[in-house]
Short mmCIF file of N, CA and C in Angstrom, two decimals:
data_model
loop_
_atom_site.label_atom_id
_atom_site.label_comp_id
_atom_site.label_asym_id
_atom_site.label_seq_id
_atom_site.Cartn_x
_atom_site.Cartn_y
_atom_site.Cartn_z
N UNK A 151 0.83 -1.19 0.00
CA UNK A 151 0.00 0.00 0.00
C UNK A 151 0.87 1.25 0.00
N UNK A 152 2.00 1.20 0.69
CA UNK A 152 2.89 2.36 0.74
C UNK A 152 3.49 2.68 -0.62
N UNK A 153 3.66 1.66 -1.45
CA UNK A 153 4.21 1.89 -2.78
C UNK A 153 3.29 2.73 -3.65
N UNK A 154 2.03 2.79 -3.30
CA UNK A 154 1.08 3.59 -4.07
C UNK A 154 1.32 5.08 -3.87
N UNK A 155 2.04 5.45 -2.82
CA UNK A 155 2.43 6.83 -2.60
C UNK A 155 1.41 7.64 -1.83
N UNK A 156 1.83 8.81 -1.37
CA UNK A 156 0.97 9.64 -0.54
C UNK A 156 -0.19 10.29 -1.29
N UNK A 157 -0.13 10.32 -2.61
CA UNK A 157 -1.22 10.93 -3.38
C UNK A 157 -2.34 9.93 -3.66
N UNK A 158 -2.10 8.66 -3.34
CA UNK A 158 -3.13 7.64 -3.51
C UNK A 158 -4.14 7.79 -2.38
N UNK A 159 -5.40 7.64 -2.69
CA UNK A 159 -6.41 7.70 -1.64
C UNK A 159 -7.35 6.51 -1.76
N UNK A 160 -7.89 6.17 -0.65
CA UNK A 160 -8.87 5.09 -0.62
C UNK A 160 -10.25 5.69 -0.80
N UNK A 161 -11.09 5.07 -1.61
CA UNK A 161 -12.45 5.57 -1.76
C UNK A 161 -13.19 5.49 -0.43
N UNK A 162 -14.03 6.46 -0.20
CA UNK A 162 -14.80 6.49 1.05
C UNK A 162 -15.97 5.52 0.92
N UNK A 163 -16.12 4.69 1.92
CA UNK A 163 -17.23 3.75 1.93
C UNK A 163 -18.48 4.48 2.41
N UNK A 164 -19.64 4.09 1.87
CA UNK A 164 -20.85 4.78 2.29
C UNK A 164 -21.16 4.57 3.77
N UNK A 165 -20.62 3.52 4.36
CA UNK A 165 -20.82 3.30 5.79
C UNK A 165 -20.00 4.28 6.64
N UNK A 166 -19.05 4.96 6.03
CA UNK A 166 -18.21 5.91 6.75
C UNK A 166 -18.78 7.33 6.75
N UNK A 167 -19.91 7.53 6.11
CA UNK A 167 -20.48 8.87 5.97
C UNK A 167 -21.75 8.97 6.80
N UNK A 168 -21.85 10.03 7.57
CA UNK A 168 -23.06 10.31 8.32
C UNK A 168 -24.03 11.04 7.39
N UNK A 169 -25.14 10.39 7.07
CA UNK A 169 -26.12 10.99 6.16
C UNK A 169 -26.75 12.24 6.78
N UNK A 170 -26.96 12.23 8.10
CA UNK A 170 -27.52 13.42 8.76
C UNK A 170 -26.57 14.60 8.62
N UNK A 171 -25.30 14.34 8.86
CA UNK A 171 -24.29 15.41 8.77
C UNK A 171 -24.16 15.91 7.33
N UNK A 172 -24.17 15.00 6.38
CA UNK A 172 -24.05 15.38 4.97
C UNK A 172 -25.26 16.22 4.53
N UNK A 173 -26.45 15.81 4.93
CA UNK A 173 -27.66 16.57 4.59
C UNK A 173 -27.61 17.97 5.22
N UNK A 174 -27.15 18.04 6.46
CA UNK A 174 -27.04 19.35 7.12
C UNK A 174 -26.02 20.23 6.42
N UNK A 175 -24.90 19.65 5.97
CA UNK A 175 -23.88 20.42 5.26
C UNK A 175 -24.42 20.95 3.94
N UNK A 176 -25.14 20.11 3.19
CA UNK A 176 -25.72 20.54 1.92
C UNK A 176 -26.71 21.67 2.16
N UNK A 177 -27.54 21.51 3.18
CA UNK A 177 -28.54 22.53 3.50
C UNK A 177 -27.88 23.86 3.85
N UNK A 178 -26.81 23.83 4.62
CA UNK A 178 -26.13 25.07 5.00
C UNK A 178 -25.41 25.72 3.81
N UNK A 179 -24.93 24.93 2.88
CA UNK A 179 -24.24 25.47 1.70
C UNK A 179 -25.24 26.08 0.71
N UNK A 180 -26.39 25.45 0.58
CA UNK A 180 -27.40 25.92 -0.38
C UNK A 180 -27.90 27.32 -0.02
N UNK A 181 -27.79 27.73 1.23
CA UNK A 181 -28.21 29.07 1.63
C UNK A 181 -27.46 30.16 0.86
N UNK A 182 -26.25 29.84 0.40
CA UNK A 182 -25.42 30.83 -0.28
C UNK A 182 -25.63 30.85 -1.80
N UNK A 183 -26.50 30.00 -2.29
CA UNK A 183 -26.76 29.88 -3.73
C UNK A 183 -27.92 30.81 -4.10
N UNK A 184 -27.92 31.23 -5.34
CA UNK A 184 -29.01 32.05 -5.88
C UNK A 184 -30.36 31.37 -5.59
N UNK A 185 -31.31 32.09 -5.00
CA UNK A 185 -32.60 31.48 -4.63
C UNK A 185 -33.31 30.79 -5.80
N UNK A 186 -33.11 31.26 -7.01
CA UNK A 186 -33.77 30.63 -8.17
C UNK A 186 -33.16 29.26 -8.50
N UNK A 187 -31.94 29.00 -8.06
CA UNK A 187 -31.24 27.74 -8.38
C UNK A 187 -31.26 26.74 -7.23
N UNK A 188 -31.75 27.13 -6.09
CA UNK A 188 -31.66 26.26 -4.89
C UNK A 188 -32.35 24.91 -5.08
N UNK A 189 -33.56 24.92 -5.64
CA UNK A 189 -34.29 23.65 -5.80
C UNK A 189 -33.56 22.70 -6.74
N UNK A 190 -32.99 23.25 -7.83
CA UNK A 190 -32.25 22.41 -8.79
C UNK A 190 -31.01 21.82 -8.14
N UNK A 191 -30.28 22.65 -7.42
CA UNK A 191 -29.04 22.17 -6.76
C UNK A 191 -29.38 21.18 -5.66
N UNK A 192 -30.44 21.43 -4.92
CA UNK A 192 -30.87 20.51 -3.87
C UNK A 192 -31.22 19.14 -4.47
N UNK A 193 -31.91 19.13 -5.60
CA UNK A 193 -32.28 17.88 -6.27
C UNK A 193 -31.05 17.14 -6.79
N UNK A 194 -30.10 17.90 -7.40
CA UNK A 194 -28.87 17.27 -7.89
C UNK A 194 -28.06 16.67 -6.74
N UNK A 195 -27.93 17.43 -5.66
CA UNK A 195 -27.18 16.93 -4.50
C UNK A 195 -27.85 15.70 -3.93
N UNK A 196 -29.16 15.73 -3.83
CA UNK A 196 -29.92 14.58 -3.31
C UNK A 196 -29.71 13.35 -4.18
N UNK A 197 -29.71 13.54 -5.49
CA UNK A 197 -29.51 12.44 -6.43
C UNK A 197 -28.11 11.85 -6.27
N UNK A 198 -27.10 12.70 -6.20
CA UNK A 198 -25.72 12.23 -6.05
C UNK A 198 -25.55 11.46 -4.74
N UNK A 199 -26.09 12.01 -3.67
CA UNK A 199 -25.96 11.35 -2.35
C UNK A 199 -26.69 10.02 -2.35
N UNK A 200 -27.88 9.98 -2.90
CA UNK A 200 -28.66 8.74 -2.94
C UNK A 200 -27.95 7.67 -3.77
N UNK A 201 -27.45 8.04 -4.94
CA UNK A 201 -26.73 7.08 -5.79
C UNK A 201 -25.49 6.54 -5.09
N UNK A 202 -24.76 7.42 -4.42
CA UNK A 202 -23.56 6.96 -3.71
C UNK A 202 -23.94 6.04 -2.57
N UNK A 203 -24.97 6.43 -1.83
CA UNK A 203 -25.38 5.63 -0.66
C UNK A 203 -25.82 4.22 -1.06
N UNK A 204 -26.42 4.08 -2.22
CA UNK A 204 -26.89 2.77 -2.67
C UNK A 204 -25.85 1.99 -3.47
N UNK A 205 -24.73 2.62 -3.79
CA UNK A 205 -23.71 1.91 -4.57
C UNK A 205 -22.93 0.97 -3.68
N UNK A 206 -22.49 -0.11 -4.26
CA UNK A 206 -21.69 -1.12 -3.54
C UNK A 206 -20.34 -1.31 -4.24
N UNK A 207 -19.92 -0.34 -5.00
CA UNK A 207 -18.73 -0.49 -5.84
C UNK A 207 -17.48 -0.80 -5.02
N UNK A 208 -17.26 -0.06 -3.95
CA UNK A 208 -16.01 -0.17 -3.22
C UNK A 208 -16.10 -1.03 -1.97
N UNK A 209 -17.26 -1.55 -1.65
CA UNK A 209 -17.41 -2.24 -0.38
C UNK A 209 -16.61 -3.54 -0.31
N UNK A 210 -16.36 -4.19 -1.43
CA UNK A 210 -15.60 -5.44 -1.41
C UNK A 210 -14.29 -5.31 -2.16
N UNK A 211 -13.83 -4.10 -2.33
CA UNK A 211 -12.61 -3.86 -3.08
C UNK A 211 -11.41 -4.54 -2.41
N UNK A 212 -10.54 -5.09 -3.24
CA UNK A 212 -9.30 -5.71 -2.74
C UNK A 212 -8.47 -4.65 -2.02
N UNK A 213 -8.48 -3.43 -2.56
CA UNK A 213 -7.72 -2.36 -1.93
C UNK A 213 -8.19 -2.09 -0.50
N UNK A 214 -9.49 -2.18 -0.27
CA UNK A 214 -10.01 -1.96 1.07
C UNK A 214 -9.45 -2.99 2.05
N UNK A 215 -9.38 -4.25 1.61
CA UNK A 215 -8.83 -5.28 2.48
C UNK A 215 -7.33 -5.06 2.72
N UNK A 216 -6.60 -4.74 1.65
CA UNK A 216 -5.17 -4.46 1.81
C UNK A 216 -4.93 -3.25 2.70
N UNK A 217 -5.71 -2.21 2.48
CA UNK A 217 -5.58 -1.00 3.27
C UNK A 217 -5.85 -1.29 4.74
N UNK A 218 -6.90 -2.04 5.00
CA UNK A 218 -7.26 -2.38 6.38
C UNK A 218 -6.14 -3.20 7.03
N UNK A 219 -5.63 -4.20 6.33
CA UNK A 219 -4.55 -5.04 6.87
C UNK A 219 -3.29 -4.22 7.13
N UNK A 220 -2.92 -3.35 6.18
CA UNK A 220 -1.73 -2.52 6.35
C UNK A 220 -1.91 -1.56 7.52
N UNK A 221 -3.08 -0.98 7.64
CA UNK A 221 -3.37 -0.04 8.73
C UNK A 221 -3.28 -0.75 10.08
N UNK A 222 -3.85 -1.93 10.16
CA UNK A 222 -3.82 -2.69 11.42
C UNK A 222 -2.38 -3.10 11.76
N UNK A 223 -1.60 -3.48 10.76
CA UNK A 223 -0.21 -3.85 10.99
C UNK A 223 0.58 -2.67 11.54
N UNK A 224 0.43 -1.51 10.90
CA UNK A 224 1.18 -0.33 11.35
C UNK A 224 0.75 0.12 12.74
N UNK A 225 -0.53 -0.03 13.06
CA UNK A 225 -1.01 0.32 14.40
C UNK A 225 -0.49 -0.65 15.46
N UNK A 226 -0.28 -1.90 15.06
CA UNK A 226 0.15 -2.91 16.03
C UNK A 226 1.62 -2.76 16.43
N UNK A 227 2.39 -2.05 15.64
CA UNK A 227 3.80 -1.84 15.95
C UNK A 227 3.97 -0.36 16.30
N UNK A 228 4.07 -0.08 17.58
CA UNK A 228 4.01 1.31 18.04
C UNK A 228 5.26 2.14 17.75
N UNK A 229 6.38 1.50 17.48
CA UNK A 229 7.61 2.28 17.28
C UNK A 229 7.93 2.55 15.81
N UNK A 230 6.94 2.42 14.91
CA UNK A 230 7.16 2.70 13.49
C UNK A 230 6.59 4.07 13.13
N UNK A 231 7.23 4.70 12.16
CA UNK A 231 6.73 5.96 11.63
C UNK A 231 6.71 5.85 10.11
N UNK A 232 5.64 6.35 9.52
CA UNK A 232 5.51 6.40 8.06
C UNK A 232 5.52 7.87 7.69
N UNK A 233 6.44 8.25 6.83
CA UNK A 233 6.56 9.65 6.47
C UNK A 233 6.94 9.79 5.00
N UNK A 234 6.77 10.97 4.48
CA UNK A 234 7.13 11.26 3.10
C UNK A 234 8.64 11.42 3.00
N UNK A 235 9.21 10.83 1.98
CA UNK A 235 10.65 10.95 1.76
C UNK A 235 10.97 12.34 1.23
N UNK A 236 12.15 12.83 1.57
CA UNK A 236 12.56 14.13 1.04
C UNK A 236 13.19 13.99 -0.34
N UNK A 237 13.29 12.77 -0.86
CA UNK A 237 13.93 12.53 -2.16
C UNK A 237 12.97 12.53 -3.33
N UNK A 238 11.68 12.54 -3.07
CA UNK A 238 10.73 12.51 -4.18
C UNK A 238 9.33 12.77 -3.70
N UNK A 239 8.47 13.16 -4.60
CA UNK A 239 7.09 13.47 -4.24
C UNK A 239 6.27 12.23 -3.94
N UNK A 240 6.57 11.14 -4.60
CA UNK A 240 5.71 9.98 -4.51
C UNK A 240 6.38 8.81 -3.80
N UNK A 241 7.16 9.11 -2.76
CA UNK A 241 7.90 8.07 -2.05
C UNK A 241 7.59 8.17 -0.57
N UNK A 242 7.25 7.04 0.05
CA UNK A 242 7.03 6.97 1.48
C UNK A 242 8.16 6.18 2.12
N UNK A 243 8.46 6.53 3.37
CA UNK A 243 9.51 5.85 4.12
C UNK A 243 8.88 5.32 5.40
N UNK A 244 9.24 4.09 5.76
CA UNK A 244 8.80 3.52 7.02
C UNK A 244 10.03 3.12 7.81
N UNK A 245 10.11 3.56 9.05
CA UNK A 245 11.27 3.25 9.89
C UNK A 245 10.89 3.37 11.35
N UNK A 246 11.76 2.84 12.21
CA UNK A 246 11.45 2.94 13.63
C UNK A 246 11.72 4.37 14.11
N UNK A 247 10.98 4.78 15.11
CA UNK A 247 11.00 6.17 15.57
C UNK A 247 12.37 6.57 16.10
N UNK A 248 13.07 5.67 16.79
CA UNK A 248 14.39 6.01 17.33
C UNK A 248 15.37 6.37 16.22
N UNK A 249 15.40 5.56 15.17
CA UNK A 249 16.28 5.85 14.04
C UNK A 249 15.88 7.15 13.36
N UNK A 250 14.59 7.36 13.23
CA UNK A 250 14.09 8.58 12.59
C UNK A 250 14.57 9.82 13.36
N UNK A 251 14.47 9.76 14.68
CA UNK A 251 14.91 10.89 15.51
C UNK A 251 16.41 11.12 15.38
N UNK A 252 17.20 10.03 15.33
CA UNK A 252 18.65 10.16 15.18
C UNK A 252 19.01 10.79 13.84
N UNK A 253 18.36 10.32 12.77
CA UNK A 253 18.63 10.89 11.44
C UNK A 253 18.22 12.35 11.38
N UNK A 254 17.10 12.66 12.00
CA UNK A 254 16.61 14.04 12.00
C UNK A 254 17.61 14.96 12.72
N UNK A 255 18.13 14.51 13.86
CA UNK A 255 19.13 15.29 14.59
C UNK A 255 20.40 15.45 13.77
N UNK A 256 20.83 14.35 13.15
CA UNK A 256 22.05 14.39 12.35
C UNK A 256 21.91 15.35 11.17
N UNK A 257 20.79 15.29 10.50
CA UNK A 257 20.59 16.14 9.33
C UNK A 257 20.35 17.60 9.68
N UNK A 258 19.88 17.86 10.88
CA UNK A 258 19.63 19.26 11.26
C UNK A 258 20.87 19.94 11.81
N UNK A 259 21.94 19.18 12.06
CA UNK A 259 23.16 19.76 12.61
C UNK A 259 23.90 20.61 11.58
N UNK A 260 23.95 21.92 11.82
CA UNK A 260 24.59 22.83 10.86
C UNK A 260 26.10 22.71 10.88
N UNK A 261 26.68 22.25 11.97
CA UNK A 261 28.13 22.13 12.03
C UNK A 261 28.66 20.93 11.25
N UNK A 262 27.79 20.01 10.90
CA UNK A 262 28.19 18.81 10.18
C UNK A 262 28.30 19.06 8.68
N UNK A 263 27.47 19.93 8.16
CA UNK A 263 27.38 20.14 6.71
C UNK A 263 27.82 21.54 6.32
N UNK A 264 28.29 21.65 5.10
CA UNK A 264 28.70 22.93 4.54
C UNK A 264 27.78 23.26 3.37
N UNK A 265 27.25 24.47 3.36
CA UNK A 265 26.40 24.89 2.25
C UNK A 265 27.29 25.22 1.06
N UNK A 266 26.99 24.61 -0.09
CA UNK A 266 27.79 24.82 -1.30
C UNK A 266 27.19 25.94 -2.14
N UNK A 267 28.08 26.65 -2.84
CA UNK A 267 27.63 27.74 -3.71
C UNK A 267 26.95 27.21 -4.97
N UNK A 268 27.36 26.01 -5.41
CA UNK A 268 26.80 25.44 -6.63
C UNK A 268 26.72 23.93 -6.49
N UNK A 269 26.00 23.31 -7.39
CA UNK A 269 25.83 21.87 -7.40
C UNK A 269 27.07 21.22 -8.02
N UNK A 270 27.81 20.39 -7.29
CA UNK A 270 29.05 19.81 -7.81
C UNK A 270 28.84 18.55 -8.66
N UNK A 271 27.62 18.15 -8.88
CA UNK A 271 27.34 16.87 -9.56
C UNK A 271 27.98 16.81 -10.94
N UNK A 272 27.84 17.85 -11.74
CA UNK A 272 28.38 17.83 -13.11
C UNK A 272 29.89 17.68 -13.11
N UNK A 273 30.59 18.41 -12.25
CA UNK A 273 32.06 18.31 -12.23
C UNK A 273 32.52 16.95 -11.71
N UNK A 274 31.82 16.39 -10.73
CA UNK A 274 32.17 15.06 -10.22
C UNK A 274 31.93 14.01 -11.30
N UNK A 275 30.82 14.12 -12.00
CA UNK A 275 30.52 13.18 -13.08
C UNK A 275 31.58 13.27 -14.19
N UNK A 276 31.96 14.49 -14.55
CA UNK A 276 32.97 14.68 -15.58
C UNK A 276 34.31 14.07 -15.15
N UNK A 277 34.71 14.28 -13.90
CA UNK A 277 35.97 13.71 -13.39
C UNK A 277 35.92 12.18 -13.37
N UNK A 278 34.80 11.61 -12.94
CA UNK A 278 34.66 10.15 -12.95
C UNK A 278 34.75 9.58 -14.35
N UNK A 279 34.15 10.25 -15.32
CA UNK A 279 34.22 9.80 -16.71
C UNK A 279 35.65 9.86 -17.22
N UNK A 280 36.41 10.88 -16.81
CA UNK A 280 37.82 10.97 -17.21
C UNK A 280 38.62 9.81 -16.62
N UNK A 281 38.36 9.46 -15.36
CA UNK A 281 39.06 8.34 -14.72
C UNK A 281 38.75 7.03 -15.43
N UNK A 282 37.48 6.81 -15.78
CA UNK A 282 37.09 5.59 -16.49
C UNK A 282 37.78 5.53 -17.85
N UNK A 283 37.83 6.66 -18.54
CA UNK A 283 38.48 6.71 -19.85
C UNK A 283 39.97 6.41 -19.71
N UNK A 284 40.62 6.96 -18.70
CA UNK A 284 42.05 6.70 -18.47
C UNK A 284 42.29 5.22 -18.18
N UNK A 285 41.41 4.62 -17.37
CA UNK A 285 41.55 3.20 -17.05
C UNK A 285 41.38 2.33 -18.29
N UNK A 286 40.42 2.70 -19.13
CA UNK A 286 40.19 1.92 -20.35
C UNK A 286 41.39 2.03 -21.28
N UNK A 287 41.91 3.23 -21.44
CA UNK A 287 43.05 3.44 -22.32
C UNK A 287 44.28 2.70 -21.80
N UNK A 288 44.46 2.69 -20.49
CA UNK A 288 45.65 2.06 -19.92
C UNK A 288 45.55 0.54 -19.89
N UNK A 289 44.39 -0.01 -20.23
CA UNK A 289 44.23 -1.47 -20.29
C UNK A 289 43.92 -2.08 -18.94
N UNK A 290 43.55 -1.30 -17.96
CA UNK A 290 43.26 -1.84 -16.63
C UNK A 290 42.08 -2.80 -16.66
N UNK A 291 41.16 -2.63 -17.60
CA UNK A 291 40.00 -3.51 -17.71
C UNK A 291 40.44 -4.95 -17.96
N UNK A 292 41.39 -5.11 -18.88
CA UNK A 292 41.85 -6.47 -19.19
C UNK A 292 42.49 -7.12 -17.98
N UNK A 293 43.22 -6.35 -17.19
CA UNK A 293 43.89 -6.93 -16.00
C UNK A 293 42.87 -7.32 -14.95
N UNK A 294 41.81 -6.57 -14.77
CA UNK A 294 40.82 -6.84 -13.74
C UNK A 294 39.96 -8.05 -14.05
N UNK A 295 39.61 -8.26 -15.32
CA UNK A 295 38.66 -9.31 -15.67
C UNK A 295 39.34 -10.56 -16.24
N UNK A 296 40.63 -10.66 -16.18
CA UNK A 296 41.30 -11.86 -16.68
C UNK A 296 41.66 -12.78 -15.57
#
């Protein structure tokens, strides 16, 4: 389930919605609509709510079972944390809380790291490519794999 990423959502089951609360919310929102359109919007909202309430599309979904099992597993282990990775938008990380706190302290320490003026990736890549080219030219490949 975590591989689906933080932007994945589980469909809401109709058993998870309070119909009284939903009706009250619709009623309070309709007060702000043009009086000539209120009856039409009320009918459309009623139709949408009724159709959803009677639908059984997601009630036996495999995802619901997987989601429930994953949720129960994560709740059963109290020292785990699930958080968004800082390396990408669609990546989740799961780790024990003690390690998470240690990494957080380590990464927040300003005396450990130096802020660079520019990204050194291109120059490091260029230097590594030069080393590989020198090794190939010098025949080191043949010595290593023979």
